[in-house]
Amino acid sequence: MSTPSVTLPVASSANPTSRAIRIFLTEIRYEVLRALRTRAFSLSSIGFPVMFYCLFGLMMNRNETIGAVAVAKYLLGGYAIFGSLGAAIFGIGVGVALDRSAGWLELKQASPMPPLAYVLSKVCMAAAFSLTIVSILTLLGVFFGHVQITSFEFLRILAIAALGAAPFSCLGLAMAFLVPPASAGGIANLIYLPMSFLSGLWVPLQFLPHVIQQIAPIFPTFHLAQIMYAALGASSEGAFSSHLFGLLGFTLIMLGITWLAFQRQEENA
Amino acid sequence: MLSATQTVASLENTTKRYKNGVTAVDHLSLHLSSGQVIALLGPNGAGKSTAVKLMMGLSAPTSGTVSVFGSDPRNPHTRLRTGVMLQVGRAPEMLRVREHINIFRGYYSNPMPYEDLMKAAALEGLEDRFFGQLSGGQKQRVLFAIALAGDPDLVFLDEPTVGLDIESRRAIWAEIRALAARGKTVLLTTHYLEEADALAHRIIVMNKGRVICAGTPAEVKSMGAGYPSATANGFKIVRCATTLTADHLQAMPGVLAVSTTGHLTEITTEQPEAALREMLVLDRSLSALEVECPALEDAFLTLTAEN
């Protein structure tokens, strides 16, 4: 008769906190790696804002200015946010919707992984893409659009882009739990493109009809864009704190929707 | 050491009713004993998946209690002792086999050694492949490895060998037996009755959210033989191509049921010798003759049909 193997606690398991931290870091690392390796996603989410910025910010640039800054620098802010939104909406909105429909999310849920590790890995992935997009756009602007940007300004827009990943990721999560997975891609475009246009990311708001200027503040992209313009030394509307509240409010609403949708899903699981 | 009869997981009078009014699980009570392989059988929509999801803590019961290792299945400590294999349509494709396995091993405090795991799931040589490059059977084996990653005491396997070739299926069967031999408990749902017959210590047959019968494979087979007129469980199935009519066959002594599929007629009878003697005399052209013992499959079909 064989003796049953006795499992002894391993030294590494003695500290649950360090194990939890390790799980979070592993989850984030592989989520970023997975997204980068998925070329259809990584190339399009970086390629779209780059292409738009090249077309509208650089090629059509006639050395005009908006307020105190050059158009190429002003639009750098807008397209950076456009890029962040795309990474979150396609990476999380569509990605999580697919994980959900395929049963992969349930498998993760049934494992001892802390659920927050999954969410945080997605947010960090979106933030990593945001930072990459801002950096590429800045390099393009500096080398091909005569954009003058101080290192302090650059650090500020990096920080804003990373911060922006949070509300956009929550929008992505809410979408992932509300939308039928098969149509997630189409609905992502229906949110992504109109929201970007209506909050003045493509064409500055002052050149758009009055009605659009009136409704723009309902979008998180509008508030983040104003913070971005201010950081670039361009003219922006409203106070910094009002934009922060706007973003916070939007984030909380999206988290609330996600939570409700998740509860509903568990009841119907 | 746990005693053989200790219950590691149970559903007590559990009901799960969905918002659309469908009752998937109806006052169901199930007990999983440690060190056993338990197979959950039933037709589609019988409530097997719901029962398993309740025990995995993925679904909340409408009423009744679900207990795994004496606590809520959603408790993180409970999850450290369970492993789960689900039917997954798509896992992240751009992660390598090695990465998937190690991510899950990292969730547990005492994971199974990496090499042992790769051997158990027959994944050696595939470690550097991306999940998206694997064949259906190979993906299935990765999911099996994920279930065992934490060296759990209780393993839930939802259709573990679907889409596997015979060799891989036998390899996984051997692993499931080895798990039970090490005192682990395995709950398996399967469409392969042969699999339940070969692996399970106990089979639970479900239909319409309830348990129809439970017992060892032998017991379930004999329960399935419980036709109203059957006096013993020694009935046989005779299959052949014959010109005799179904009415004629049905009227013969000992015949319990007659059915025809294509040109083949199937006769379930308690007195196979008498029936055959008569049939061979009356029908000179009788051909393609087969006589077989009722398999678990027949018992299963009988049991679920009667309900």
PDB file of C-alpha atoms in Angstrom, chain B residues 7 126 225:
ATOM      1  CA  THR B   7     -18.345  14.554   3.459  1.00  0.00           C
ATOM      2  CA  LEU B 126       4.143  21.927 -25.505  1.00  0.00           C
ATOM      3  CA  ALA B 225     -32.987  -2.685 -15.407  1.00  0.00           C
TER       4      ALA B 225
END
